[in-house]
Amino acid sequence: MEDCYPKGYRSVVFNAGIKDDTLDLGVVHSEKPAHAAAVFTTNKIKGNPVLIGQKHIKKGFIQTLVVNSKNSNVATGQPGYDDAMEIVKKVKDELGLEKTSLVFPSSTGVIGRRMPVDKIKLALDNLKAKLPGTFSYGDFARAIMTTDTVPKYLCARIDDAVLVGVAKGSGMIEPNMATMLSYFFTDADISSKDLDKILRRGVDMSFNAISIDSDMSTSDTVLLMANGMAGPVSVKKFARVFNKMAIALAKMIVTDGEGVTKMLICDVNGAKNDGEAKKIAKSIINSPLVKTAIYQGDPNWGRIFMAVGKTPDVKVNPDKLKIFWGKPPRHYKDAEMDQLHEYLKSNSELRLTVDLGVGKGSFRAYGCDLTEEYVKINAYYTT
Amino acid sequence: MEDCYPKGYRSVVFNAGIKDDTLDLGVVHSEKPAHAAAVFTTNKIKGNPVLIGQKHIKKGFIQTLVVNSKNSNVATGQPGYDDAMEIVKKVKDELGLEKTSLVFPSSTGVIGRRMPVDKIKLALDNLKAKLPGTFSYGDFARAIMTTDTVPKYLCARIDDAVLVGVAKGSGMIEPNMATMLSYFFTDADISSKDLDKILRRGVDMSFNAISIDSDMSTSDTVLLMANGMAGPVSVKKFARVFNKMAIALAKMIVTDGEGVTKMLICDVNGAKNDGEAKKIAKSIINSPLVKTAIYQGDPNWGRIFMAVGKTPDVKVNPDKLKIFWGKPPRHYKDAEMDQLHEYLKSNSELRLTVDLGVGKGSFRAYGCDLTEEYVKINAYYTT
């Protein structure tokens, strides 16, 4: 990935001293305003930066992304909203942007505390001069890490264009909840409308298909920027690469999830429709009894049955329900539980296929095991 | 509770050798067919005894209850259904009942294995002679225990009548999922229609208000029998006692839950309506991040905000949301987090009150913490 860079993007990272002396602030700036699309958490309590991002993305253009960790600016009311806007305006002024709405803010970290706006503004002083000529997305990925153990970023080429994806999550953030942030930057020339379609479809099969612990953050954000500097590309091809990258980043998030030792890739086929397949797949990967069973490789298929059956508002016929493990999918008979135990024990990426036999709907979800380590990470600390 | 017995009930418990040499079978028999009502799991995959119980309860009368542990008779298809019916018919024949539908079967235990019908029938041979003159509901509670650490039963008087409640759950059953079973026996004379109303309302605020791990069993059953031998009582008074007893048993189940060290009693007030209050209360008590926070007494109110906000299809106004702890409810300021930590650490029964400030709906839910012990109980064993 040495020389895999989209044209016209530059980045810089800082320690603004929000909490300690580690990296806590990052800026990505595009030479030209970029077509942009974004999706946000559906949590009814949203961080102030999310509320601002939702407004700004409506114009269809974003030029500069400013992200901090260590404070999520959630549940801080109007003063917190004003704090976020002060940072946005600082970025706009420093870089001489045409409009405030070209700045896209994100924050992740503790809930309910006011942002140290002065510290952040101090770090952003003379931002134009501080921005190097390069886009160090690896450093940017590092700056937005919290309890992530590895920075998460990927790069790919589509014709003459380049697509970079950066993600963080779902480690525990400071003394608060997990947040998933993901940003995509390309120099391809794609309309905001097309970007929006590509983003929503891709997110649905990647970031919306994963779960570490079923808890949804108040700050989840995915942004896709396309500044057009490499000219047009095949939208179809771009979408294919985007989907692949989004899924790869989503899987990196699961693998790096709190206390995770095993990933569970769960295909639900033969559902009444794709929506019902998704509900059932999510019910399976979120079931504590399924998650604890796969942790130690217990071949306990009764728990899968239970998780399928408890899904609300879906069509299930117990007599048609079939469970397969591995790739290619294999059905283990009652007499083969030792072999299934062996499969579950010896693989860190497990494949589960559930066939409902009632229709043509399907969905793939990505989950993980539930371990003592998850409990430890989330129980033993003081705010 | 020495001489607290409803008239006309007798019981007997056995080891039928379904799995080992511990108690695994219990029968409760009423001298006269009793008016009866029942509610069952809403899991789409139901145990065969549940399917039979659903049919039999429609007639409005039950005379004999037969319950086994160690095998749930779930996902065993038509042969499993026939097995359950064979046991039901055996009980009917042995006791000379008028109709098969007077027998109510329940099973709890491993999923997907055929019942050892012959062993059970052998235990039930000469059942009439084996039935003592007494109703040893404490023994019956013991016979249906699985990983429960204490038998759960209560007795109360309503006028001249007596109400007994017996429950099991939510320990892990054998190598399978938690099941909640609860049976109520009274000698009061109450119509099946009134029983049904009392039962549904009472269950909604007790057994349907608890959660250990958000996983719903395929065998959950609550049965209420009233043989009328003590004559009529005030239905209102009876309902009040029933509700109180159901809540007390439900709390016993939570306290005895897997790995549980703390109970969380969560009141949601000021919701748009009671239904929305229930959804939000359940979202809070089921959130792994809330559950791990209360385990070690982390005063992390951001996680409560998150859990409220992620509840689908409810009205939430972040600016009006207020959180209180303890009884009477107390709001802890940011500067008082040490005191809140102290409250959370030093109490095993925690009271949380969430006020949404958007309406008049309310609901009380009973949850618990998530501990390493829960993971251990559910991960480390082989089927």
PDB file of N, CA, C and O in Angstrom, chain A residues 167-188:
ATOM      1  N   ALA A 167     -11.228   2.960   9.876  1.00  0.00           N
ATOM      2  CA  ALA A 167     -12.290   2.663  10.849  1.00  0.00           C
ATOM      3  C   ALA A 167     -11.736   2.570  12.251  1.00  0.00           C
ATOM      4  O   ALA A 167     -10.564   2.273  12.452  1.00  0.00           O
ATOM      5  N   LYS A 168     -12.594   2.840  13.205  1.00  0.00           N
ATOM      6  CA  LYS A 168     -12.250   2.545  14.603  1.00  0.00           C
ATOM      7  C   LYS A 168     -13.433   1.843  15.273  1.00  0.00           C
ATOM      8  O   LYS A 168     -14.580   2.019  14.900  1.00  0.00           O
ATOM      9  N   GLY A 169     -13.151   1.066  16.302  1.00  0.00           N
ATOM     10  CA  GLY A 169     -14.197   0.378  17.038  1.00  0.00           C
ATOM     11  C   GLY A 169     -13.845  -1.076  17.073  1.00  0.00           C
ATOM     12  O   GLY A 169     -12.898  -1.477  16.452  1.00  0.00           O
ATOM     13  N   SER A 170     -14.604  -1.861  17.840  1.00  0.00           N
ATOM     14  CA  SER A 170     -15.545  -1.511  18.858  1.00  0.00           C
ATOM     15  C   SER A 170     -14.921  -1.777  20.195  1.00  0.00           C
ATOM     16  O   SER A 170     -15.508  -2.427  21.032  1.00  0.00           O
ATOM     17  N   GLY A 171     -13.738  -1.239  20.392  1.00  0.00           N
ATOM     18  CA  GLY A 171     -13.165  -1.307  21.725  1.00  0.00           C
ATOM     19  C   GLY A 171     -13.970  -0.413  22.625  1.00  0.00           C
ATOM     20  O   GLY A 171     -14.783   0.393  22.155  1.00  0.00           O
ATOM     21  N   MET A 172     -13.761  -0.530  23.904  1.00  0.00           N
ATOM     22  CA  MET A 172     -14.465   0.297  24.863  1.00  0.00           C
ATOM     23  C   MET A 172     -13.798   1.646  24.871  1.00  0.00           C
ATOM     24  O   MET A 172     -12.587   1.750  24.954  1.00  0.00           O
ATOM     25  N   ILE A 173     -14.619   2.678  24.813  1.00  0.00           N
ATOM     26  CA  ILE A 173     -14.003   3.976  24.729  1.00  0.00           C
ATOM     27  C   ILE A 173     -13.919   4.641  26.068  1.00  0.00           C
ATOM     28  O   ILE A 173     -14.927   4.957  26.687  1.00  0.00           O
ATOM     29  N   GLU A 174     -12.741   4.862  26.493  1.00  0.00           N
ATOM     30  CA  GLU A 174     -12.555   5.547  27.770  1.00  0.00           C
ATOM     31  C   GLU A 174     -13.485   4.906  28.772  1.00  0.00           C
ATOM     32  O   GLU A 174     -13.639   3.711  28.770  1.00  0.00           O
ATOM     33  N   PRO A 175     -14.101   5.699  29.613  1.00  0.00           N
ATOM     34  CA  PRO A 175     -14.965   5.008  30.553  1.00  0.00           C
ATOM     35  C   PRO A 175     -16.366   4.904  29.983  1.00  0.00           C
ATOM     36  O   PRO A 175     -17.323   4.935  30.697  1.00  0.00           O
ATOM     37  N   ASN A 176     -16.497   4.810  28.675  1.00  0.00           N
ATOM     38  CA  ASN A 176     -17.840   4.780  28.123  1.00  0.00           C
ATOM     39  C   ASN A 176     -18.058   3.780  27.018  1.00  0.00           C
ATOM     40  O   ASN A 176     -17.360   2.789  26.918  1.00  0.00           O
ATOM     41  N   MET A 177     -19.038   4.043  26.196  1.00  0.00           N
ATOM     42  CA  MET A 177     -19.483   2.964  25.323  1.00  0.00           C
ATOM     43  C   MET A 177     -18.703   2.866  24.023  1.00  0.00           C
ATOM     44  O   MET A 177     -18.010   3.773  23.611  1.00  0.00           O
ATOM     45  N   ALA A 178     -18.814   1.727  23.406  1.00  0.00           N
ATOM     46  CA  ALA A 178     -18.156   1.470  22.141  1.00  0.00           C
ATOM     47  C   ALA A 178     -18.747   2.357  21.054  1.00  0.00           C
ATOM     48  O   ALA A 178     -19.942   2.582  21.009  1.00  0.00           O
ATOM     49  N   THR A 179     -17.909   2.863  20.191  1.00  0.00           N
ATOM     50  CA  THR A 179     -18.379   3.648  19.068  1.00  0.00           C
ATOM     51  C   THR A 179     -17.705   3.155  17.800  1.00  0.00           C
ATOM     52  O   THR A 179     -16.528   2.826  17.808  1.00  0.00           O
ATOM     53  N   MET A 180     -18.469   3.098  16.741  1.00  0.00           N
ATOM     54  CA  MET A 180     -17.919   2.702  15.469  1.00  0.00           C
ATOM     55  C   MET A 180     -17.846   3.943  14.585  1.00  0.00           C
ATOM     56  O   MET A 180     -18.863   4.580  14.326  1.00  0.00           O
ATOM     57  N   LEU A 181     -16.668   4.306  14.189  1.00  0.00           N
ATOM     58  CA  LEU A 181     -16.492   5.414  13.254  1.00  0.00           C
ATOM     59  C   LEU A 181     -15.799   4.869  12.019  1.00  0.00           C
ATOM     60  O   LEU A 181     -14.875   4.071  12.124  1.00  0.00           O
ATOM     61  N   SER A 182     -16.238   5.298  10.846  1.00  0.00           N
ATOM     62  CA  SER A 182     -15.546   4.871   9.643  1.00  0.00           C
ATOM     63  C   SER A 182     -15.622   5.964   8.586  1.00  0.00           C
ATOM     64  O   SER A 182     -16.668   6.603   8.415  1.00  0.00           O
ATOM     65  N   TYR A 183     -14.494   6.201   7.927  1.00  0.00           N
ATOM     66  CA  TYR A 183     -14.411   7.271   6.934  1.00  0.00           C
ATOM     67  C   TYR A 183     -13.790   6.731   5.668  1.00  0.00           C
ATOM     68  O   TYR A 183     -12.820   5.976   5.715  1.00  0.00           O
ATOM     69  N   PHE A 184     -14.358   7.124   4.531  1.00  0.00           N
ATOM     70  CA  PHE A 184     -13.830   6.697   3.238  1.00  0.00           C
ATOM     71  C   PHE A 184     -13.504   7.927   2.407  1.00  0.00           C
ATOM     72  O   PHE A 184     -14.297   8.875   2.356  1.00  0.00           O
ATOM     73  N   PHE A 185     -12.339   7.904   1.767  1.00  0.00           N
ATOM     74  CA  PHE A 185     -11.881   9.043   0.964  1.00  0.00           C
ATOM     75  C   PHE A 185     -11.503   8.539  -0.414  1.00  0.00           C
ATOM     76  O   PHE A 185     -10.721   7.592  -0.537  1.00  0.00           O
ATOM     77  N   THR A 186     -12.047   9.144  -1.449  1.00  0.00           N
ATOM     78  CA  THR A 186     -11.634   8.753  -2.794  1.00  0.00           C
ATOM     79  C   THR A 186     -11.448   9.992  -3.653  1.00  0.00           C
ATOM     80  O   THR A 186     -12.042  11.045  -3.372  1.00  0.00           O
ATOM     81  N   ASP A 187     -10.626   9.844  -4.676  1.00  0.00           N
ATOM     82  CA  ASP A 187     -10.479  10.921  -5.639  1.00  0.00           C
ATOM     83  C   ASP A 187     -11.311  10.656  -6.888  1.00  0.00           C
ATOM     84  O   ASP A 187     -11.197  11.359  -7.886  1.00  0.00           O
ATOM     85  N   ALA A 188     -12.128   9.620  -6.846  1.00  0.00           N
ATOM     86  CA  ALA A 188     -13.019   9.351  -7.973  1.00  0.00           C
ATOM     87  C   ALA A 188     -14.069  10.460  -8.063  1.00  0.00           C
ATOM     88  O   ALA A 188     -14.382  11.110  -7.071  1.00  0.00           O
TER      89      ALA A 188
END
